[in-house]
XYZ file of C-alpha atoms in Angstrom:
704
model
C 38.950 -9.697 -43.857
C 36.255 -7.729 -42.152
C 36.795 -7.578 -38.372
C 33.752 -8.166 -36.104
C 33.813 -7.061 -32.496
C 31.464 -8.491 -29.860
C 30.681 -7.546 -26.289
C 32.065 -10.877 -25.215
C 35.450 -9.887 -26.622
C 35.753 -6.729 -24.517
C 38.844 -6.734 -22.316
C 38.319 -4.209 -19.586
C 41.008 -2.882 -17.286
C 39.824 -0.895 -14.293
C 41.991 1.902 -12.988
C 40.774 3.405 -9.695
C 41.979 6.931 -8.989
C 41.419 9.033 -5.907
C 42.132 12.349 -7.677
C 41.281 13.503 -11.187
C 43.806 13.904 -13.934
C 44.850 17.517 -14.491
C 42.350 17.957 -17.307
C 39.554 16.188 -15.386
C 38.959 14.037 -18.424
C 39.564 10.456 -19.467
C 41.013 9.617 -22.849
C 38.671 9.667 -25.805
C 36.726 6.404 -26.016
C 37.219 5.482 -22.365
C 34.377 5.060 -19.900
C 34.403 6.856 -16.557
C 32.496 6.144 -13.389
C 32.859 9.222 -11.184
C 31.261 8.999 -7.754
C 30.278 12.103 -5.808
C 30.387 12.523 -2.024
C 27.207 10.428 -1.626
C 28.478 7.597 -3.780
C 26.205 8.322 -6.729
C 27.778 7.183 -10.018
C 28.096 9.628 -12.871
C 28.753 7.721 -16.061
C 30.688 9.308 -18.952
C 30.904 7.160 -22.049
C 31.194 7.515 -25.816
C 28.099 5.425 -26.570
C 24.934 4.330 -24.800
C 26.030 0.700 -24.978
C 29.337 1.480 -23.206
C 27.483 3.532 -20.634
C 25.219 0.541 -19.972
C 28.320 -1.575 -19.270
C 29.465 0.935 -16.628
C 25.997 1.103 -15.079
C 25.965 -2.678 -14.712
C 29.336 -2.600 -13.005
C 28.294 0.251 -10.690
C 24.991 -1.332 -9.685
C 26.731 -4.633 -8.901
C 29.399 -2.814 -6.959
C 26.746 -1.193 -4.720
C 23.946 -3.741 -4.454
C 24.730 -6.999 -6.184
C 22.501 -9.255 -4.082
C 19.489 -6.989 -4.508
C 20.032 -6.897 -8.263
C 20.202 -10.691 -8.510
C 17.236 -11.087 -6.196
C 15.173 -8.834 -8.473
C 15.818 -11.139 -11.406
C 14.726 -14.162 -9.374
C 11.570 -12.299 -8.310
C 10.675 -11.514 -11.895
C 11.376 -14.995 -13.214
C 9.570 -16.766 -10.366
C 12.528 -18.682 -8.941
C 12.674 -17.262 -5.423
C 11.538 -20.498 -3.666
C 14.534 -22.311 -5.070
C 16.828 -19.965 -3.161
C 14.784 -18.794 -0.202
C 12.248 -21.478 0.659
C 8.575 -22.443 0.609
C 7.249 -19.022 1.631
C 8.015 -17.874 -1.930
C 6.063 -20.605 -3.743
C 2.938 -18.467 -4.159
C 5.000 -15.576 -5.437
C 6.763 -17.818 -7.976
C 3.457 -19.337 -9.093
C 2.041 -15.854 -9.870
C 5.081 -14.818 -11.922
C 4.986 -18.094 -13.867
C 1.272 -17.564 -14.448
C 2.001 -14.208 -16.119
C 4.930 -15.769 -18.017
C 7.275 -12.789 -17.569
C 10.435 -14.791 -18.204
C 8.916 -16.942 -20.944
C 7.486 -14.014 -22.902
C 10.694 -11.986 -22.449
C 12.687 -14.856 -24.022
C 10.139 -15.642 -26.711
C 9.801 -12.022 -27.869
C 13.281 -10.763 -27.085
C 14.068 -10.148 -30.746
C 11.102 -7.747 -30.958
C 13.073 -5.354 -28.770
C 15.075 -2.849 -30.793
C 18.687 -3.782 -31.635
C 19.798 -0.669 -29.743
C 18.187 -1.748 -26.499
C 19.250 -5.375 -26.907
C 22.846 -4.220 -27.310
C 22.469 -2.120 -24.149
C 21.035 -4.997 -22.143
C 23.812 -7.286 -23.214
C 26.457 -4.669 -22.423
C 24.838 -3.898 -19.076
C 24.902 -7.515 -18.009
C 28.482 -7.845 -19.227
C 29.299 -5.094 -16.700
C 27.530 -7.003 -13.942
C 29.375 -10.194 -14.849
C 32.690 -8.349 -14.878
C 32.156 -7.209 -11.301
C 31.112 -10.709 -10.281
C 34.255 -12.115 -11.889
C 36.454 -9.660 -9.997
C 34.634 -10.154 -6.679
C 33.565 -13.813 -6.440
C 33.345 -13.478 -2.657
C 30.342 -11.168 -3.116
C 28.442 -13.517 -5.430
C 25.774 -15.416 -3.460
C 25.522 -19.166 -3.900
C 21.971 -18.696 -5.167
C 22.913 -16.265 -7.947
C 20.895 -16.983 -11.105
C 22.562 -17.376 -14.464
C 22.348 -14.056 -16.223
C 20.725 -13.571 -19.617
C 19.677 -10.229 -21.192
C 15.991 -11.179 -21.456
C 15.888 -10.799 -17.672
C 15.884 -7.026 -18.137
C 12.589 -7.337 -20.018
C 11.028 -9.785 -17.543
C 12.035 -7.526 -14.609
C 10.394 -4.512 -16.308
C 7.200 -6.477 -16.754
C 7.293 -7.638 -13.144
C 7.755 -4.077 -11.879
C 4.758 -2.623 -13.735
C 2.478 -5.627 -13.190
C 1.236 -4.699 -9.733
C -0.842 -1.852 -11.155
C -2.951 -3.710 -13.766
C -3.118 -6.689 -11.422
C -4.514 -4.401 -8.746
C -7.186 -3.053 -11.122
C -8.359 -6.526 -12.088
C -8.266 -7.634 -8.443
C -10.808 -4.912 -7.681
C -13.160 -6.528 -10.185
C -12.743 -9.832 -8.323
C -13.542 -8.224 -5.005
C -16.752 -6.784 -6.450
C -17.712 -10.363 -7.336
C -17.197 -11.465 -3.744
C -13.853 -13.148 -4.387
C -10.937 -12.140 -2.190
C -7.763 -11.711 -4.263
C -4.189 -11.697 -3.037
C -3.531 -8.477 -1.097
C -2.045 -5.658 -3.151
C 0.672 -3.359 -1.830
C -0.194 0.309 -1.474
C 1.530 2.495 -4.038
C 1.330 6.258 -3.818
C 3.347 9.241 -4.992
C 3.484 13.005 -5.429
C 4.215 14.988 -8.563
C 4.067 18.718 -9.204
C 4.742 21.022 -12.118
C 5.035 24.781 -12.037
C 4.823 26.760 -15.261
C 7.426 29.474 -16.060
C 4.932 32.137 -14.914
C 5.146 30.796 -11.379
C 8.937 30.536 -11.022
C 11.703 33.018 -10.300
C 13.838 31.739 -13.169
C 10.910 31.727 -15.652
C 11.397 28.063 -16.409
C 9.232 25.109 -15.385
C 9.981 23.363 -12.106
C 9.147 19.681 -11.697
C 8.896 17.719 -8.447
C 9.232 13.957 -8.983
C 8.341 12.180 -5.776
C 7.408 8.455 -5.842
C 6.222 6.891 -2.561
C 7.045 3.209 -2.282
C 8.783 0.802 0.092
C 12.343 1.633 1.072
C 13.186 -2.051 0.938
C 12.757 -4.568 -1.868
C 12.428 -4.210 -5.616
C 11.243 -0.590 -5.501
C 14.345 0.665 -3.685
C 15.562 2.904 -6.479
C 19.161 3.386 -7.632
C 20.463 6.875 -8.476
C 22.510 7.412 -11.604
C 23.649 10.166 -14.000
C 24.442 9.186 -17.599
C 26.298 11.051 -20.343
C 26.737 9.070 -23.566
C 27.123 10.930 -26.839
C 24.094 13.188 -27.136
C 22.210 11.226 -24.428
C 22.170 12.834 -20.970
C 19.915 11.716 -18.146
C 19.628 12.001 -14.373
C 17.224 9.879 -12.374
C 16.549 6.598 -10.657
C 16.291 3.068 -11.966
C 15.325 -0.340 -10.679
C 18.253 -2.604 -9.749
C 18.688 -4.972 -12.719
C 17.574 -2.400 -15.316
C 20.227 -0.054 -16.740
C 18.394 3.201 -17.449
C 16.245 5.480 -15.287
C 12.473 5.667 -15.646
C 11.869 8.617 -13.324
C 14.014 11.705 -13.780
C 14.993 14.033 -16.563
C 17.068 14.505 -19.677
C 18.590 17.692 -21.042
C 15.180 18.320 -22.645
C 12.380 17.146 -20.356
C 11.350 15.701 -17.000
C 9.181 12.629 -16.406
C 7.178 11.981 -13.227
C 4.517 9.386 -12.419
C 1.990 8.666 -9.672
C -0.467 5.843 -9.093
C -3.858 6.423 -10.647
C -5.148 6.280 -14.148
C -7.612 4.635 -16.510
C -8.989 1.129 -15.977
C -6.765 -1.057 -18.119
C -7.583 -4.593 -16.996
C -10.612 -6.853 -16.633
C -11.929 -10.074 -15.205
C -14.109 -12.493 -17.205
C -16.489 -14.995 -15.694
C -16.090 -18.260 -17.613
C -18.850 -20.878 -17.941
C -17.325 -24.325 -17.436
C -18.484 -27.588 -18.978
C -20.065 -29.680 -16.156
C -18.900 -32.831 -17.967
C -15.368 -31.520 -18.458
C -14.218 -28.650 -16.168
C -11.279 -28.032 -18.466
C -13.582 -26.728 -21.156
C -15.259 -23.320 -21.222
C -18.076 -22.019 -23.380
C -17.643 -19.241 -25.882
C -20.339 -18.206 -28.345
C -22.180 -21.488 -27.908
C -19.189 -23.805 -28.337
C -16.959 -25.567 -25.823
C -13.304 -24.643 -25.985
C -10.467 -26.493 -24.338
C -8.713 -24.686 -21.526
C -4.990 -24.465 -22.191
C -2.972 -26.055 -19.367
C 0.656 -25.142 -18.812
C 2.657 -27.233 -16.401
C 5.176 -25.467 -14.213
C 7.827 -27.130 -12.072
C 8.702 -24.804 -9.179
C 11.892 -25.703 -7.372
C 11.671 -25.242 -3.595
C 14.458 -25.177 -1.039
C 13.313 -27.171 1.981
C 15.399 -28.836 4.676
C 18.582 -28.053 2.803
C 17.402 -29.845 -0.326
C 15.820 -28.726 -3.566
C 12.440 -30.326 -4.240
C 10.211 -29.812 -7.246
C 6.572 -28.835 -6.912
C 4.494 -29.477 -10.052
C 1.660 -27.031 -10.770
C -0.924 -26.678 -13.538
C -1.812 -23.191 -14.711
C -4.993 -22.847 -16.739
C -5.713 -20.260 -19.456
C -8.641 -19.284 -21.607
C -8.196 -16.872 -24.516
C -8.895 -14.071 -22.030
C -5.996 -14.913 -19.725
C -5.052 -17.119 -16.804
C -7.628 -18.603 -14.460
C -7.138 -16.874 -11.111
C -10.195 -18.085 -9.129
C -13.141 -20.473 -9.034
C -16.521 -19.855 -7.462
C -19.897 -21.593 -7.727
C -18.792 -23.707 -10.686
C -17.426 -20.685 -12.588
C -13.855 -19.883 -13.466
C -12.542 -16.303 -13.353
C -9.813 -15.156 -15.701
C -7.792 -11.952 -15.738
C -7.307 -10.060 -18.995
C -4.347 -7.692 -18.894
C -3.472 -5.803 -22.128
C 0.249 -5.841 -21.270
C 0.336 -9.640 -21.409
C 2.417 -9.915 -24.575
C 4.175 -6.559 -24.440
C 7.968 -6.191 -24.329
C 8.380 -2.541 -25.441
C 8.743 -0.785 -22.087
C 12.520 -0.192 -22.368
C 12.228 1.058 -25.928
C 9.510 3.523 -24.934
C 11.552 4.762 -21.960
C 14.565 5.341 -24.220
C 12.411 7.247 -26.725
C 11.039 9.416 -23.887
C 14.503 10.339 -22.687
C 15.598 11.121 -26.274
C 12.596 13.412 -26.849
C 13.667 16.992 -27.512
C 10.245 18.591 -27.168
C 6.708 17.878 -26.042
C 5.611 16.657 -29.483
C 8.321 13.975 -29.509
C 7.477 13.049 -25.923
C 3.829 12.482 -26.816
C 4.905 10.274 -29.719
C 6.959 8.184 -27.334
C 4.151 7.993 -24.780
C 1.754 6.882 -27.500
C 3.486 3.509 -27.546
C 1.390 2.828 -24.394
C 3.883 0.527 -22.673
C 3.635 2.155 -19.260
C 1.116 0.924 -16.711
C -1.886 2.927 -15.582
C -0.332 6.117 -14.220
C -0.667 9.845 -13.933
C 2.289 11.063 -16.009
C 3.575 14.602 -15.973
C 6.160 16.073 -18.344
C 7.922 19.412 -18.192
C 10.149 20.664 -21.004
C 12.968 23.202 -21.411
C 10.684 24.909 -23.947
C 8.437 25.909 -21.074
C 5.639 23.367 -21.527
C 3.942 21.492 -18.726
C 1.842 18.460 -19.681
C -0.269 15.826 -17.987
C -1.791 12.555 -19.268
C -3.832 9.924 -17.429
C -1.823 7.207 -19.061
C -2.491 3.542 -19.711
C -2.977 0.797 -22.286
C -6.770 0.942 -22.242
C -8.922 -1.697 -23.981
C -11.931 -0.520 -25.996
C -14.936 -2.172 -24.320
C -18.240 -2.562 -26.159
C -21.177 -0.438 -24.981
C -23.262 -2.151 -22.316
C -20.306 -4.010 -20.743
C -19.317 -2.964 -17.251
C -15.565 -3.447 -16.707
C -15.938 -2.608 -13.004
C -17.040 -6.155 -12.333
C -16.485 -9.556 -14.001
C -17.829 -9.514 -17.558
C -19.431 -12.544 -19.242
C -16.765 -14.675 -20.845
C -19.136 -17.032 -22.655
C -20.002 -14.535 -25.350
C -18.110 -12.267 -27.757
C -20.438 -9.403 -26.756
C -17.906 -8.082 -24.220
C -14.682 -8.870 -26.067
C -12.170 -6.039 -26.366
C -12.317 -4.143 -29.646
C -8.697 -2.979 -29.648
C -6.792 -0.384 -27.632
C -7.721 3.256 -27.217
C -5.234 5.540 -28.955
C -3.206 7.961 -26.877
C -5.375 10.851 -28.115
C -8.379 9.370 -26.280
C -6.736 9.638 -22.877
C -7.383 12.407 -20.355
C -4.688 15.049 -20.818
C -3.918 18.765 -20.593
C -1.156 21.048 -21.799
C -0.159 24.374 -20.181
C -3.238 25.007 -18.003
C -3.903 28.689 -17.300
C -3.556 28.098 -13.562
C 0.193 27.803 -14.142
C 0.587 24.638 -12.112
C -0.617 21.090 -11.696
C -0.159 18.295 -9.208
C -1.378 14.757 -8.921
C -0.757 13.227 -5.519
C -2.904 10.158 -6.320
C -6.104 12.066 -6.950
C -8.806 12.602 -9.544
C -7.933 14.912 -12.457
C -10.766 17.053 -11.109
C -8.655 17.940 -8.062
C -5.276 18.530 -9.758
C -5.697 22.301 -9.630
C -8.349 24.789 -8.677
C -11.070 25.009 -11.336
C -9.686 21.974 -13.185
C -11.259 21.549 -16.629
C -10.732 17.756 -16.479
C -14.088 16.474 -15.259
C -15.629 13.029 -15.220
C -18.718 13.990 -17.212
C -16.589 14.781 -20.251
C -15.777 11.090 -20.514
C -19.233 9.616 -20.053
C -18.947 7.713 -23.380
C -16.012 5.762 -21.928
C -16.000 6.325 -18.166
C -13.242 3.757 -17.667
C -10.808 6.215 -19.315
C -11.382 8.805 -16.578
C -11.867 6.014 -14.025
C -12.758 8.337 -11.178
C -15.300 10.861 -10.042
C -15.167 14.586 -9.401
C -14.007 13.868 -5.860
C -12.163 16.403 -3.735
C -8.482 15.832 -2.889
C -7.339 13.996 0.215
C -5.299 15.786 2.882
C -1.849 15.426 1.282
C -3.009 16.663 -2.115
C -5.296 19.375 -0.745
C -2.362 20.942 1.073
C -0.262 20.857 -2.117
C -3.006 22.505 -4.199
C -3.214 25.358 -1.698
C 0.574 25.790 -1.704
C 0.925 25.746 -5.480
C -2.073 27.974 -6.113
C -0.589 30.894 -4.129
C 3.036 30.220 -5.132
C 4.839 32.873 -7.141
C 8.463 33.608 -8.041
C 9.355 30.136 -6.822
C 13.093 29.711 -6.270
C 15.089 26.516 -6.098
C 14.992 26.704 -2.289
C 11.228 27.175 -2.245
C 10.737 24.261 -4.649
C 12.725 21.992 -2.328
C 10.581 23.211 0.579
C 7.445 22.308 -1.379
C 8.798 18.824 -2.088
C 9.521 18.241 1.627
C 6.640 20.170 3.102
C 5.568 18.929 6.567
C 2.559 21.282 6.693
C -0.583 19.706 8.131
C -3.726 20.704 6.229
C -6.611 22.033 8.375
C -4.854 21.556 11.687
C -5.723 25.230 12.328
C -9.380 24.176 12.630
C -8.500 21.767 15.440
C -6.459 24.450 17.178
C -9.400 26.848 17.005
C -11.896 24.297 18.312
C -9.574 23.324 21.141
C -9.056 26.983 22.033
C -12.802 27.549 22.219
C -13.250 24.533 24.491
C -10.352 25.562 26.686
C -11.527 29.130 27.177
C -14.996 27.909 28.168
C -13.728 25.297 30.614
C -13.389 25.656 34.325
C -10.164 25.581 36.372
C -10.535 21.847 37.070
C -9.558 21.089 33.468
C -6.506 23.356 33.557
C -3.858 21.659 35.648
C -0.187 22.321 34.953
C 0.246 19.326 32.632
C -2.764 19.928 30.383
C -1.930 23.648 30.307
C 1.603 22.866 29.087
C 0.324 20.644 26.279
C -2.423 23.095 25.376
C 0.048 25.953 25.041
C 2.354 23.895 22.818
C -0.521 23.102 20.465
C -1.677 26.704 20.291
C 1.822 28.022 19.587
C 2.468 25.320 16.997
C 3.028 26.591 13.406
C 1.124 23.590 11.929
C 4.278 22.091 10.486
C 5.405 18.708 11.799
C 9.063 19.677 11.883
C 11.526 17.389 13.593
C 12.326 19.901 16.317
C 8.686 20.903 16.952
C 7.271 19.979 20.374
C 3.882 21.312 19.257
C 3.741 18.775 16.414
C 4.117 15.796 18.763
C 1.715 17.354 21.272
C -0.853 17.715 18.496
C -0.278 14.130 17.406
C -0.782 12.897 20.978
C -3.906 15.006 21.273
C -5.435 13.622 18.067
C -4.636 10.063 19.056
C -6.659 10.569 22.223
C -9.974 10.293 20.355
C -11.613 7.150 19.024
C -10.134 6.048 15.679
C -12.904 7.527 13.539
C -12.348 10.963 15.043
C -8.561 10.683 15.252
C -8.349 10.040 11.500
C -10.619 12.981 10.652
C -9.046 15.994 8.917
C -12.129 18.155 9.564
C -13.344 18.755 13.121
C -16.630 16.834 13.503
C -19.467 19.161 14.413
C -20.675 16.662 17.010
C -17.418 16.838 18.989
C -18.058 18.209 22.479
C -15.799 20.425 24.575
C -15.373 17.715 27.185
C -14.172 15.312 24.449
C -11.489 17.788 23.396
C -10.312 18.354 26.954
C -10.288 14.615 27.687
C -8.072 14.069 24.608
C -5.813 16.876 25.817
C -5.392 15.218 29.223
C -4.706 11.888 27.483
C -1.995 13.566 25.418
C -0.283 14.880 28.565
C -0.415 11.422 30.147
C 0.993 9.685 27.060
C 3.855 12.154 26.695
C 4.800 11.929 30.378
C 4.566 8.119 30.430
C 6.354 7.532 27.122
C 9.080 10.137 27.318
C 9.211 11.409 30.929
C 8.519 14.923 29.650
C 5.696 17.056 28.303
C 7.906 18.860 25.791
C 9.137 16.316 23.307
C 10.342 17.081 19.787
C 8.423 15.376 17.001
C 11.668 13.894 15.680
C 12.443 12.203 18.972
C 9.583 9.798 18.225
C 9.464 9.872 14.410
C 12.765 8.790 12.936
C 14.552 7.743 9.761
C 17.291 5.175 9.461
C 18.204 1.837 8.036
C 17.276 -1.534 9.482
C 19.935 -2.478 12.018
C 21.506 0.976 12.103
C 21.236 4.346 13.789
C 18.116 6.447 13.424
C 17.768 10.194 12.988
C 14.967 12.710 13.616
C 12.664 13.353 10.678
C 9.927 15.805 9.736
C 6.570 15.170 8.095
C 4.959 11.837 7.398
C 1.803 9.966 6.623
C 0.124 9.755 10.004
C -3.319 8.822 8.709
C -4.371 7.462 12.110
C -3.984 10.989 13.477
C -5.257 12.864 10.403
C -1.760 14.318 9.866
C -0.783 13.275 6.326
C 1.634 15.929 5.090
C 2.769 16.473 1.478
C 6.056 14.904 2.570
C 4.997 11.256 2.730
C 6.703 8.812 5.099
C 5.129 5.627 6.423
C 6.367 4.480 9.810
C 6.392 1.261 11.835
C 7.089 0.811 15.526
C 10.653 -0.143 16.444
C 11.135 -0.253 20.176
C 10.245 3.196 21.496
C 10.507 4.854 18.074
C 8.466 5.107 14.926
C 10.930 4.453 12.078
C 10.258 5.174 8.418
C 9.986 2.221 6.085
C 8.360 3.767 3.018
C 7.204 6.975 1.440
C 9.511 9.344 -0.404
C 11.809 6.923 -2.178
C 13.705 9.169 -4.613
C 12.641 12.780 -4.593
C 13.922 14.938 -7.472
C 13.484 18.670 -8.025
C 14.185 19.762 -11.597
C 14.529 23.317 -12.902
C 13.907 23.018 -16.620
C 16.008 25.936 -17.781
C 17.802 25.532 -21.142
C 20.543 23.816 -19.173
C 18.537 22.003 -16.504
C 19.502 22.002 -12.854
C 18.338 19.278 -10.504
C 18.513 18.119 -6.926
C 17.755 14.667 -5.561
C 17.708 12.390 -2.553
C 17.032 8.793 -1.613
C 15.981 8.088 1.999
C 18.788 5.712 3.056
C 21.964 5.410 0.991
C 23.242 4.275 -2.392
C 25.222 1.259 -1.207
C 24.519 -1.952 0.678
C 28.052 -2.014 2.062
C 28.360 -0.413 5.519
C 32.052 0.199 5.040
C 31.392 2.262 1.884
C 30.200 5.280 3.821
C 27.060 5.321 1.685
C 24.945 2.831 3.626
C 22.792 5.450 5.388
C 24.585 8.735 4.700
C 21.633 10.302 2.924
C 19.340 9.385 5.803
C 21.637 11.153 8.248
C 22.872 14.111 6.277
C 19.973 14.916 3.930
C 16.677 13.133 4.487
C 16.513 13.838 8.208
C 17.151 17.531 7.480
C 14.733 17.991 4.548
C 17.600 18.692 2.188
C 18.521 17.511 -1.310
C 21.875 17.339 -3.034
C 22.903 18.682 -6.420
C 23.032 16.222 -9.275
C 25.714 18.378 -11.022
C 23.736 17.735 -14.200
C 25.750 18.724 -17.305
C 28.294 20.346 -14.986
C 31.358 18.137 -14.841
C 33.589 20.858 -13.466
C 31.443 21.152 -10.348
C 31.193 17.373 -10.086
C 34.969 17.040 -10.049
C 35.076 19.320 -7.016
C 32.892 16.797 -5.187
C 34.436 13.632 -6.610
C 35.419 10.910 -4.170
C 36.441 8.170 -6.595
C 36.904 7.457 -10.266
C 37.094 4.270 -12.252
C 38.285 4.511 -15.820
C 37.352 1.578 -18.031
C 40.011 1.363 -20.689
C 38.696 -0.726 -23.549
C 40.881 -2.703 -25.930
C 39.022 -4.743 -28.498
C 40.087 -8.308 -29.227
C 39.264 -9.043 -32.824
C 37.410 -12.122 -33.922
C 37.003 -13.336 -37.448
């Protein structure tokens, strides 16, 4: 009889070795998890499905609780485990039906991806079985549709933020949206020393929570990838394959809308559409809530029109959100197709599935191409309808007419400038003399969804650096990714110098002179060891907030204002640190909650007008400013025929202090503006840096 093998019948024996076998290879058909000196797993497997199993095991080994928490977040069951403060969160996820749609449409996902999801969760379950002491009491029951619901949850903040802007313009205050920013850069072969494109992939998100990325390298058959993934999802979304790199930053077309619904005064659960009353669909949700040690159930009604869920009421009107991703489950399939793409043409075909949220996406290829698209699933709105504010929902006049094809989106291939960057800016500011201008999209301005506005400080600095760059080496590319250079700080130095030279001796005591000299000698880089950088910060913070935040020097600023700020800087330094010469990194630090901190360079100091290309957001912790967000997973990729890449995460790969990888990257790399090799497609070098190996020996139990 024909034998059928299922994932459930896999018997897996784990053999942990501290040294490689003489050949450095496992037996054919086995699965290896090799960890380097920073604990990053490198997966070697015969098939993608078997690789997914190993990824599930590795993620669970490093951060099981975070993985399980992500599934609860996506499904809207956090209150059941963590209390009433999560009820609103759960309500929103139920409203968007992430879990329900993932289950209902699971079979629309390709068989390949379904097999990978099931194998991935089998790996997670295997770790949980071996280590029951690490499984929290609140762990949800695993099912493969959770991978789909988590993907939806992760991308949802972007379209939700767009629609929330429409609500605000109607005078309705939506739930606050988290800031999401990033950097991305591409250099053409003409700009690099190795005559191959160089990509910088640099998302800026929180260092804690669902966006705390997980590093992984995967080799499965002809599939090879290096990058970062969300805990609970097996494959990376940001990174590179052997053929191409993929980077994304916030910004893009307007994909989502709000409709103002006319309600029936005699029956508020009816709304008018084209002269007829329609019934509002009401879905009942029972949200379990942990309170006082007991689980209680909170019943909630969620209302829907054909446009989407009702999110607000005002003046007898209901407001619904229309998001074109509502019924989509193809994100994982598109990501897989992107990482399989062998050239730019195949990459564009994958991107044309339009499963990714509104983003600036950049692609570099080993063929030498650099490409940008202002990506998104963009509805076609009828002429005369303004999607920047709530549109009338009582008529078909403003109903969507389909989705714009990929070819309609703003895009460019191989610009003559030889570089591009989008650090959350308009396409107009991506390079000097950018051909991508708003007026070219006047027929559908929501596709461009911006104006010809100049770049902000972080992006302006990057444009200047890339424009003059030539013969860029690996080292120079890493410097660009971690640049702490402060744009236009030279103008402040010059204005302060002019005021100082015109001032009398009464303004030049020993303390102000010491701070003045540090600022003038400063190289305009906020390096960790720089005393001039902290002196400049203290000086800028001595003005009122409007002036402190200014990148340009206001013409109205008087000499006495500059000297007063200088004196204030001296006072703050002396009071706060007992010294006038204090390294920037003594105050600005990196480290994990509850652990040691380390000096760091750069950062997003918007209050002082000092936002460097290297983005780090800080919060006060005692006498230090400690990073909590910004560069979450920086990757530098040299797209030679055999790509080389370097990467870093800001804290560490593991949630276990005893692992040695709890904050090792913070200490050894991030604080020093360094990145580590990924050893991509270079197993011999990897074995020289191997610290552990698990070999998964598979024996199949047959079932009839």
